[in-house]
């Protein structure tokens, strides 16, 4: 857009100097305009999505969440992860947001709570233009799936730290855990969008 | 199982395979060091322009491809050393600031790469998306480095820049906000913005 404005704002002499004829400038301007028009609904959607994520981060970094909700939420996740590990015969205990044993311990911190990935799914569902009923169905399935997946991830990270080296744990922590977990949220969002728009999609030419 | 669910799981599996392969390749030390070096060159030039009061250069850590070292000294201090030595060329040992290459750029760039490569796009569109996305994500990662350094250089321990309390708190706030989650969000927004269009989003939704 900036390039378009600059080129159109040039005098004929300057345009010639820049090696562009008026037709070429117009073509470039039209192309940029066409690019925006072509992506108009997607860009609007992304703007709304970014706004929703912005609202989430305002809450996530607020005193309300940090002072009152964060500790009990992380503790609940640690307890569930611990229960799962004990089910697999691990001798672990929970202290605050830490699951530990004599062999290894993991501390669940901000970013490992799965809330950002959940917010991506929730924002995507809330901003997508379908009926409220379909949105609630998506949220009703998506949030519990991500919550359970995060507990599995936490338990898995504990096991990887206990049975493998620190470098394996580090790779799984960022690559395996964080990135794949976020992708799971995106895939769930896509599955829901496909389901929610099924009726419309069926009528599309193949 | 419903076809949509199968398609979703299939996509997740393909992604895991591609992303896993690319990550494994990136973890080979020689590959990591080469990519680290490619990243350092333009970044050093940008950082030099951004912080004119600092003489800096980016160095590799031979033992770890994940680390980029910023060796720095203030231009003022350098001028003093030159003056006392009485010549223009002096050998100075700078101080060091380190940041992680994989968390700053590579891991999330591979995520972006896998997303784009798995999107059912014509080759030309894929190439344009890759080039534009690479450039934009690179610039975002450099912005993160600039913010981290801006905060560091304003620190009493570095004592190079002396921004007002307000600006230091703004920079600190930006640094705290730029978490790995934000990295991820930027990648997803870039991917969606570059791949989906008015005419193709429904079809891509089915094909993806």
Short mmCIF file of C-alpha atoms in Angstrom, two decimals:
data_model
loop_
_atom_site.label_atom_id
_atom_site.label_comp_id
_atom_site.label_asym_id
_atom_site.label_seq_id
_atom_site.Cartn_x
_atom_site.Cartn_y
_atom_site.Cartn_z
CA UNK A 1 0.00 0.00 0.00
CA UNK A 2 2.82 2.40 0.89
CA UNK A 3 4.60 1.65 -2.39
CA UNK A 4 1.36 2.30 -4.25
CA UNK A 5 0.83 5.67 -2.61
CA UNK A 6 4.45 6.70 -3.18
CA UNK A 7 4.45 5.75 -6.86
CA UNK A 8 1.11 7.44 -7.56
CA UNK A 9 2.36 10.52 -5.76
CA UNK A 10 5.38 10.82 -8.12
CA UNK A 11 5.45 13.33 -10.93
CA UNK A 12 5.66 11.98 -14.53
CA UNK A 13 9.34 12.99 -14.64
CA UNK A 14 10.15 11.18 -11.41
CA UNK A 15 8.22 8.12 -12.57
CA UNK A 16 10.29 8.03 -15.79
CA UNK A 17 13.43 8.43 -13.71
CA UNK A 18 12.34 5.53 -11.51
CA UNK A 19 11.94 3.51 -14.68
CA UNK A 20 8.16 3.22 -14.42
CA UNK A 21 5.63 4.35 -17.05
CA UNK A 22 2.20 5.56 -15.79
CA UNK A 23 0.72 2.29 -17.09
CA UNK A 24 3.25 0.23 -15.16
CA UNK A 25 2.62 2.27 -12.02
CA UNK A 26 -1.09 1.81 -12.44
CA UNK A 27 -0.58 -1.89 -12.98
CA UNK A 28 1.48 -2.17 -9.79
CA UNK A 29 -1.11 -0.14 -7.89
CA UNK A 30 -3.89 -2.28 -9.25
CA UNK A 31 -1.99 -5.41 -8.32
CA UNK A 32 -1.53 -4.24 -4.74
CA UNK A 33 -5.19 -3.23 -4.58
CA UNK A 34 -6.18 -6.63 -6.03
CA UNK A 35 -3.96 -8.37 -3.44
CA UNK A 36 -5.83 -6.66 -0.64
CA UNK A 37 -9.23 -7.26 -2.22
CA UNK A 38 -8.39 -10.90 -2.74
CA UNK A 39 -7.53 -11.29 0.91
CA UNK A 40 -10.09 -8.88 2.28
CA UNK A 41 -12.29 -11.37 4.21
CA UNK A 42 -9.26 -13.30 5.46
CA UNK A 43 -7.49 -10.13 6.62
CA UNK A 44 -10.68 -8.97 8.37
CA UNK A 45 -10.95 -12.37 10.02
CA UNK A 46 -7.31 -12.21 11.13
CA UNK A 47 -7.85 -8.71 12.50
CA UNK A 48 -10.76 -9.97 14.62
CA UNK A 49 -8.71 -13.01 15.64
CA UNK A 50 -5.79 -10.79 16.69
CA UNK A 51 -8.21 -8.59 18.65
CA UNK A 52 -9.55 -11.63 20.51
CA UNK A 53 -6.01 -12.80 21.27
CA UNK A 54 -5.19 -9.26 22.45
CA UNK A 55 -8.15 -9.46 24.87
CA UNK A 56 -6.88 -12.83 26.06
CA UNK A 57 -3.40 -11.46 26.73
CA UNK A 58 -4.87 -8.50 28.62
CA UNK A 59 -6.56 -11.01 30.91
CA UNK A 60 -3.54 -13.35 31.00
CA UNK A 61 -1.20 -10.59 32.17
CA UNK A 62 -3.77 -8.92 34.45
CA UNK A 63 -3.43 -8.81 38.22
CA UNK A 64 -6.68 -10.78 38.50
CA UNK A 65 -5.19 -13.80 36.72
CA UNK A 66 -1.64 -13.48 38.04
CA UNK A 67 -2.57 -12.91 41.69
CA UNK A 68 -5.67 -15.04 42.15
CA UNK A 69 -6.17 -17.59 39.37
CA UNK A 70 -2.74 -18.62 38.11
CA UNK A 71 -1.48 -20.54 41.18
CA UNK A 72 -4.67 -22.62 41.75
CA UNK A 73 -4.92 -23.37 38.00
CA UNK A 74 -1.29 -24.52 37.72
CA UNK A 75 -1.67 -26.52 40.94
CA UNK A 76 -4.78 -28.27 39.55
CA UNK A 77 -2.85 -29.18 36.39
CA UNK A 78 0.06 -30.47 38.48
CA UNK A 79 -2.31 -32.63 40.56
CA UNK A 80 -3.93 -34.11 37.47
CA UNK A 81 -0.55 -34.75 35.83
CA UNK A 82 0.65 -36.34 39.06
CA UNK A 83 -2.44 -38.58 39.25
CA UNK A 84 -1.79 -39.74 35.70
CA UNK A 85 1.87 -40.46 36.45
CA UNK A 86 0.95 -42.40 39.59
CA UNK A 87 -1.44 -44.43 37.44
CA UNK A 88 1.63 -45.47 35.45
CA UNK A 89 3.47 -46.46 38.61
CA UNK A 90 5.53 -43.30 39.12
CA UNK A 91 6.33 -42.33 42.68
CA UNK A 92 5.71 -38.60 42.32
CA UNK A 93 4.40 -35.86 44.59
CA UNK A 94 3.04 -32.36 43.97
CA UNK A 95 4.34 -29.18 45.57
CA UNK A 96 2.60 -26.08 44.28
CA UNK A 97 2.96 -26.33 40.51
CA UNK A 98 5.85 -28.82 40.63
CA UNK A 99 5.59 -32.54 40.01
CA UNK A 100 8.64 -34.24 41.43
CA UNK A 101 10.36 -37.35 42.65
CA UNK A 102 13.89 -38.13 43.75
CA UNK A 103 14.83 -38.72 40.10
CA UNK A 104 13.38 -35.66 38.34
CA UNK A 105 10.94 -32.77 38.68
CA UNK A 106 8.98 -30.53 36.33
CA UNK A 107 7.64 -27.13 37.25
CA UNK A 108 4.56 -26.01 35.31
CA UNK A 109 4.98 -22.35 34.49
CA UNK A 110 3.27 -19.75 32.36
CA UNK A 111 3.35 -20.88 28.77
CA UNK A 112 3.19 -24.55 29.79
CA UNK A 113 -0.36 -24.17 31.04
CA UNK A 114 -1.82 -24.65 27.56
CA UNK A 115 -3.88 -21.47 27.87
CA UNK A 116 -2.35 -19.70 24.86
CA UNK A 117 -3.10 -22.61 22.54
CA UNK A 118 -6.62 -22.84 23.99
CA UNK A 119 -7.05 -19.10 23.41
CA UNK A 120 -6.12 -19.61 19.75
CA UNK A 121 -8.90 -22.17 19.37
CA UNK A 122 -11.44 -20.12 21.34
CA UNK A 123 -10.63 -16.92 19.39
CA UNK A 124 -10.86 -18.76 16.07
CA UNK A 125 -14.23 -20.23 16.97
CA UNK A 126 -15.67 -17.03 18.43
CA UNK A 127 -14.72 -14.92 15.43
CA UNK A 128 -15.88 -17.39 12.76
CA UNK A 129 -19.26 -16.35 11.29
CA UNK A 130 -21.54 -19.31 12.14
CA UNK A 131 -24.44 -19.84 14.54
CA UNK A 132 -23.92 -19.66 18.30
CA UNK A 133 -25.00 -23.28 18.66
CA UNK A 134 -22.14 -24.45 16.42
CA UNK A 135 -19.71 -22.22 18.32
CA UNK A 136 -20.75 -23.70 21.67
CA UNK A 137 -20.43 -27.22 20.26
CA UNK A 138 -16.88 -26.41 19.11
CA UNK A 139 -15.93 -24.87 22.46
CA UNK A 140 -17.55 -27.76 24.34
CA UNK A 141 -15.38 -30.28 22.50
CA UNK A 142 -12.23 -28.28 21.83
CA UNK A 143 -11.45 -26.90 25.31
CA UNK A 144 -11.63 -30.28 27.13
CA UNK A 145 -9.59 -32.00 24.39
CA UNK A 146 -6.82 -29.40 24.71
CA UNK A 147 -6.97 -29.53 28.51
CA UNK A 148 -6.55 -33.32 28.54
CA UNK A 149 -3.82 -33.13 25.86
CA UNK A 150 -1.91 -30.65 28.01
CA UNK A 151 -2.07 -32.94 31.05
CA UNK A 152 -0.71 -35.75 28.84
CA UNK A 153 2.01 -33.40 27.62
CA UNK A 154 3.03 -32.49 31.18
CA UNK A 155 3.16 -36.17 32.21
CA UNK A 156 5.07 -36.99 29.01
CA UNK A 157 7.61 -34.25 29.70
CA UNK A 158 8.19 -35.60 33.21
CA UNK A 159 8.80 -39.08 31.80
CA UNK A 160 11.13 -37.77 29.07
CA UNK A 161 13.13 -35.85 31.67
CA UNK A 162 13.34 -38.86 33.95
CA UNK A 163 14.26 -41.47 31.36
CA UNK A 164 16.22 -39.43 28.76
CA UNK A 165 18.86 -36.68 28.82
CA UNK A 166 18.25 -33.00 29.49
CA UNK A 167 18.76 -32.14 25.82
CA UNK A 168 15.99 -34.58 24.83
CA UNK A 169 13.77 -32.94 27.43
CA UNK A 170 14.62 -29.46 26.07
CA UNK A 171 13.83 -30.47 22.49
CA UNK A 172 10.54 -32.08 23.52
CA UNK A 173 9.68 -29.15 25.74
CA UNK A 174 9.78 -26.57 22.95
CA UNK A 175 9.49 -28.53 19.70
CA UNK A 176 7.49 -31.54 20.77
CA UNK A 177 5.39 -29.99 23.43
CA UNK A 178 4.84 -26.35 22.70
CA UNK A 179 4.77 -26.29 18.91
CA UNK A 180 2.88 -29.55 18.36
CA UNK A 181 0.42 -28.66 21.09
CA UNK A 182 -0.33 -25.35 19.38
CA UNK A 183 -0.67 -27.13 16.08
CA UNK A 184 -3.18 -29.48 17.68
CA UNK A 185 -5.22 -26.42 18.59
CA UNK A 186 -5.05 -25.19 14.95
CA UNK A 187 -6.02 -28.63 13.61
CA UNK A 188 -9.00 -28.79 16.00
CA UNK A 189 -10.00 -25.35 14.83
CA UNK A 190 -9.82 -26.51 11.18
CA UNK A 191 -11.80 -29.65 11.93
CA UNK A 192 -14.45 -27.53 13.64
CA UNK A 193 -14.53 -24.99 10.74
CA UNK A 194 -14.96 -27.84 8.28
CA UNK A 195 -17.76 -29.29 10.37
CA UNK A 196 -19.41 -25.91 10.92
CA UNK A 197 -19.39 -25.00 7.22
CA UNK A 198 -20.19 -28.53 5.98
CA UNK A 199 -23.56 -27.56 4.56
CA UNK A 200 -22.09 -24.71 2.51
CA UNK A 201 -19.04 -26.68 1.45
CA UNK A 202 -21.17 -29.53 0.09
CA UNK A 203 -22.60 -27.17 -2.50
CA UNK A 204 -19.15 -26.08 -3.74
CA UNK A 205 -18.06 -27.34 -7.17
CA UNK A 206 -15.46 -30.09 -6.88
CA UNK B 1 -14.51 -42.20 12.26
CA UNK B 2 -15.82 -39.15 10.43
CA UNK B 3 -13.86 -38.14 7.31
CA UNK B 4 -13.15 -34.66 8.68
CA UNK B 5 -11.56 -36.15 11.78
CA UNK B 6 -9.49 -38.59 9.70
CA UNK B 7 -8.32 -35.73 7.48
CA UNK B 8 -7.38 -33.73 10.58
CA UNK B 9 -5.41 -36.61 12.09
CA UNK B 10 -3.73 -37.26 8.74
CA UNK B 11 -2.67 -33.63 8.53
CA UNK B 12 -1.31 -33.79 12.08
CA UNK B 13 0.65 -36.93 11.20
CA UNK B 14 2.10 -35.39 8.00
CA UNK B 15 2.99 -32.29 9.95
CA UNK B 16 4.71 -34.32 12.69
CA UNK B 17 6.73 -36.18 10.05
CA UNK B 18 7.79 -33.07 8.14
CA UNK B 19 8.36 -30.92 11.19
CA UNK B 20 10.19 -33.75 12.96
CA UNK B 21 12.46 -34.32 9.95
CA UNK B 22 13.26 -30.61 9.53
CA UNK B 23 13.90 -30.24 13.27
CA UNK B 24 16.17 -33.30 13.30
CA UNK B 25 18.15 -31.87 10.36
CA UNK B 26 18.40 -28.48 12.08
CA UNK B 27 19.79 -30.15 15.21
CA UNK B 28 22.79 -31.56 13.28
CA UNK B 29 25.62 -29.32 14.59
CA UNK B 30 27.02 -28.46 11.11
CA UNK B 31 23.58 -27.48 9.83
CA UNK B 32 22.85 -25.49 12.99
CA UNK B 33 26.17 -23.60 12.73
CA UNK B 34 25.61 -22.82 9.03
CA UNK B 35 22.10 -21.51 9.65
CA UNK B 36 23.33 -19.59 12.68
CA UNK B 37 25.98 -17.93 10.48
CA UNK B 38 23.44 -17.07 7.73
CA UNK B 39 21.20 -15.49 10.36
CA UNK B 40 24.01 -13.51 12.00
CA UNK B 41 25.25 -11.64 8.92
CA UNK B 42 22.23 -9.44 8.08
CA UNK B 43 21.23 -9.24 11.75
CA UNK B 44 24.59 -7.76 12.68
CA UNK B 45 24.20 -5.05 10.05
CA UNK B 46 20.70 -4.18 11.29
CA UNK B 47 21.83 -4.10 14.93
CA UNK B 48 24.77 -1.83 14.08
CA UNK B 49 22.39 0.63 12.40
CA UNK B 50 19.92 0.42 15.29
CA UNK B 51 22.47 1.00 18.05
CA UNK B 52 24.93 3.59 16.70
CA UNK B 53 26.38 4.25 20.17
CA UNK B 54 27.55 0.65 20.43
CA UNK B 55 30.36 -1.08 18.59
CA UNK B 56 29.12 -4.65 18.31
CA UNK B 57 29.47 -7.83 16.37
CA UNK B 58 27.74 -11.18 16.48
CA UNK B 59 29.81 -14.27 17.17
CA UNK B 60 29.10 -17.96 17.08
CA UNK B 61 29.63 -20.22 20.04
CA UNK B 62 31.68 -23.06 18.60
CA UNK B 63 30.38 -25.50 21.20
CA UNK B 64 26.69 -24.74 20.71
CA UNK B 65 24.90 -23.78 17.48
CA UNK B 66 21.96 -22.56 19.55
CA UNK B 67 23.85 -19.60 20.98
CA UNK B 68 24.58 -16.25 19.37
CA UNK B 69 26.95 -14.00 21.26
CA UNK B 70 26.74 -10.25 20.92
CA UNK B 71 30.17 -8.84 21.70
CA UNK B 72 29.83 -5.15 22.46
CA UNK B 73 31.60 -2.06 23.70
CA UNK B 74 30.30 1.49 23.77
CA UNK B 75 31.60 3.79 21.02
CA UNK B 76 32.47 6.32 23.74
CA UNK B 77 34.66 3.82 25.59
CA UNK B 78 36.23 2.71 22.30
CA UNK B 79 37.08 6.31 21.42
CA UNK B 80 38.74 6.71 24.83
CA UNK B 81 40.81 3.56 24.30
CA UNK B 82 41.83 4.72 20.81
CA UNK B 83 42.81 8.11 22.17
CA UNK B 84 44.90 6.71 25.00
CA UNK B 85 46.57 4.23 22.61
CA UNK B 86 47.25 7.05 20.18
CA UNK B 87 46.17 5.05 17.13
CA UNK B 88 42.98 4.20 15.32
CA UNK B 89 43.34 0.42 15.30
CA UNK B 90 43.18 -1.16 18.72
CA UNK B 91 42.45 -4.66 19.94
CA UNK B 92 39.72 -4.60 22.56
CA UNK B 93 37.98 -7.33 24.48
CA UNK B 94 34.26 -6.51 24.54
CA UNK B 95 31.56 -7.69 26.90
CA UNK B 96 29.08 -10.38 25.93
CA UNK B 97 25.34 -10.73 25.70
CA UNK B 98 23.88 -14.06 24.56
CA UNK B 99 20.62 -15.12 23.02
CA UNK B 100 19.23 -18.41 21.81
CA UNK B 101 19.06 -18.80 18.02
CA UNK B 102 16.58 -21.70 17.99
CA UNK B 103 14.04 -20.08 20.31
CA UNK B 104 14.46 -16.68 18.70
CA UNK B 105 14.19 -17.82 15.10
CA UNK B 106 14.89 -21.34 13.89
CA UNK B 107 12.35 -23.54 15.73
CA UNK B 108 9.45 -21.28 14.86
CA UNK B 109 10.69 -20.71 11.33
CA UNK B 110 10.68 -24.48 10.81
CA UNK B 111 7.11 -24.48 12.12
CA UNK B 112 6.21 -21.84 9.51
CA UNK B 113 8.07 -23.76 6.80
CA UNK B 114 6.19 -26.98 7.58
CA UNK B 115 2.84 -25.16 7.61
CA UNK B 116 3.49 -23.56 4.21
CA UNK B 117 4.90 -26.73 2.62
CA UNK B 118 1.87 -28.72 3.72
CA UNK B 119 -0.60 -26.15 2.39
CA UNK B 120 -2.13 -27.34 -0.91
CA UNK B 121 -1.03 -24.32 -2.97
CA UNK B 122 0.22 -23.92 -6.54
CA UNK B 123 4.05 -23.81 -6.66
CA UNK B 124 4.28 -20.12 -7.51
CA UNK B 125 2.02 -19.10 -4.64
CA UNK B 126 3.92 -21.36 -2.30
CA UNK B 127 7.23 -19.78 -3.36
CA UNK B 128 5.85 -16.26 -2.89
CA UNK B 129 4.44 -17.23 0.52
CA UNK B 130 7.75 -18.75 1.56
CA UNK B 131 9.80 -15.72 0.51
CA UNK B 132 7.41 -13.15 2.00
CA UNK B 133 6.93 -15.20 5.18
CA UNK B 134 10.67 -15.76 5.64
CA UNK B 135 11.34 -12.06 5.31
CA UNK B 136 8.51 -11.02 7.65
CA UNK B 137 9.27 -13.62 10.29
CA UNK B 138 12.98 -12.78 10.12
CA UNK B 139 12.17 -9.10 10.69
CA UNK B 140 9.95 -10.01 13.62
CA UNK B 141 12.73 -12.10 15.18
CA UNK B 142 15.20 -9.23 14.72
CA UNK B 143 12.67 -6.91 16.37
CA UNK B 144 12.69 -9.27 19.38
CA UNK B 145 16.49 -9.16 19.51
CA UNK B 146 16.47 -5.35 19.22
CA UNK B 147 14.00 -5.06 22.10
CA UNK B 148 16.06 -7.43 24.27
CA UNK B 149 19.25 -5.48 23.51
CA UNK B 150 17.55 -2.10 23.99
CA UNK B 151 16.59 -3.16 27.50
CA UNK B 152 20.04 -4.60 28.17
CA UNK B 153 21.94 -1.53 26.90
CA UNK B 154 19.79 0.67 29.14
CA UNK B 155 20.73 -1.44 32.13
CA UNK B 156 23.20 0.07 34.64
CA UNK B 157 25.46 -2.98 34.09
CA UNK B 158 25.88 -2.13 30.38
CA UNK B 159 25.55 1.64 30.95
CA UNK B 160 25.46 2.61 27.26
CA UNK B 161 22.03 4.14 26.69
CA UNK B 162 20.14 6.14 29.27
CA UNK B 163 16.50 6.27 28.21
CA UNK B 164 13.90 7.78 30.54
CA UNK B 165 12.22 5.57 33.13
CA UNK B 166 9.04 5.60 31.06
CA UNK B 167 10.73 4.26 27.93
CA UNK B 168 12.68 1.66 29.88
CA UNK B 169 9.41 0.39 31.38
CA UNK B 170 7.83 0.34 27.88
CA UNK B 171 10.75 -1.71 26.50
CA UNK B 172 10.60 -4.01 29.53
CA UNK B 173 6.85 -4.50 28.98
CA UNK B 174 7.37 -5.33 25.29
CA UNK B 175 10.07 -7.87 26.22
CA UNK B 176 7.81 -9.54 28.75
CA UNK B 177 5.02 -9.67 26.19
CA UNK B 178 7.18 -11.21 23.43
CA UNK B 179 6.99 -14.75 24.77
CA UNK B 180 7.28 -17.99 22.80
CA UNK B 181 3.48 -17.99 22.62
CA UNK B 182 3.60 -14.69 20.74
CA UNK B 183 6.17 -16.20 18.36
CA UNK B 184 3.74 -18.97 17.66
CA UNK B 185 0.85 -16.58 17.15
CA UNK B 186 2.89 -14.49 14.71
CA UNK B 187 3.72 -17.63 12.70
CA UNK B 188 0.06 -18.69 12.54
CA UNK B 189 -1.12 -15.22 11.53
CA UNK B 190 1.62 -14.98 8.87
CA UNK B 191 0.73 -18.39 7.48
CA UNK B 192 -3.01 -17.68 7.38
CA UNK B 193 -2.48 -14.22 5.90
CA UNK B 194 -0.18 -15.49 3.16
CA UNK B 195 -2.01 -18.69 2.24
CA UNK B 196 -5.74 -18.04 2.52
CA UNK B 197 -7.62 -15.87 0.01
CA UNK B 198 -11.21 -14.94 -0.74
CA UNK B 199 -11.38 -17.53 -3.52
CA UNK B 200 -9.48 -20.37 -1.95
CA UNK B 201 -10.13 -20.47 1.79
CA UNK B 202 -13.07 -22.87 1.60
CA UNK B 203 -11.29 -25.21 -0.77
CA UNK B 204 -8.08 -25.05 1.29
CA UNK B 205 -10.08 -25.77 4.42
CA UNK B 206 -11.26 -29.02 2.87
CA UNK B 207 -7.90 -29.93 1.26
CA UNK B 208 -5.82 -29.03 4.31
#
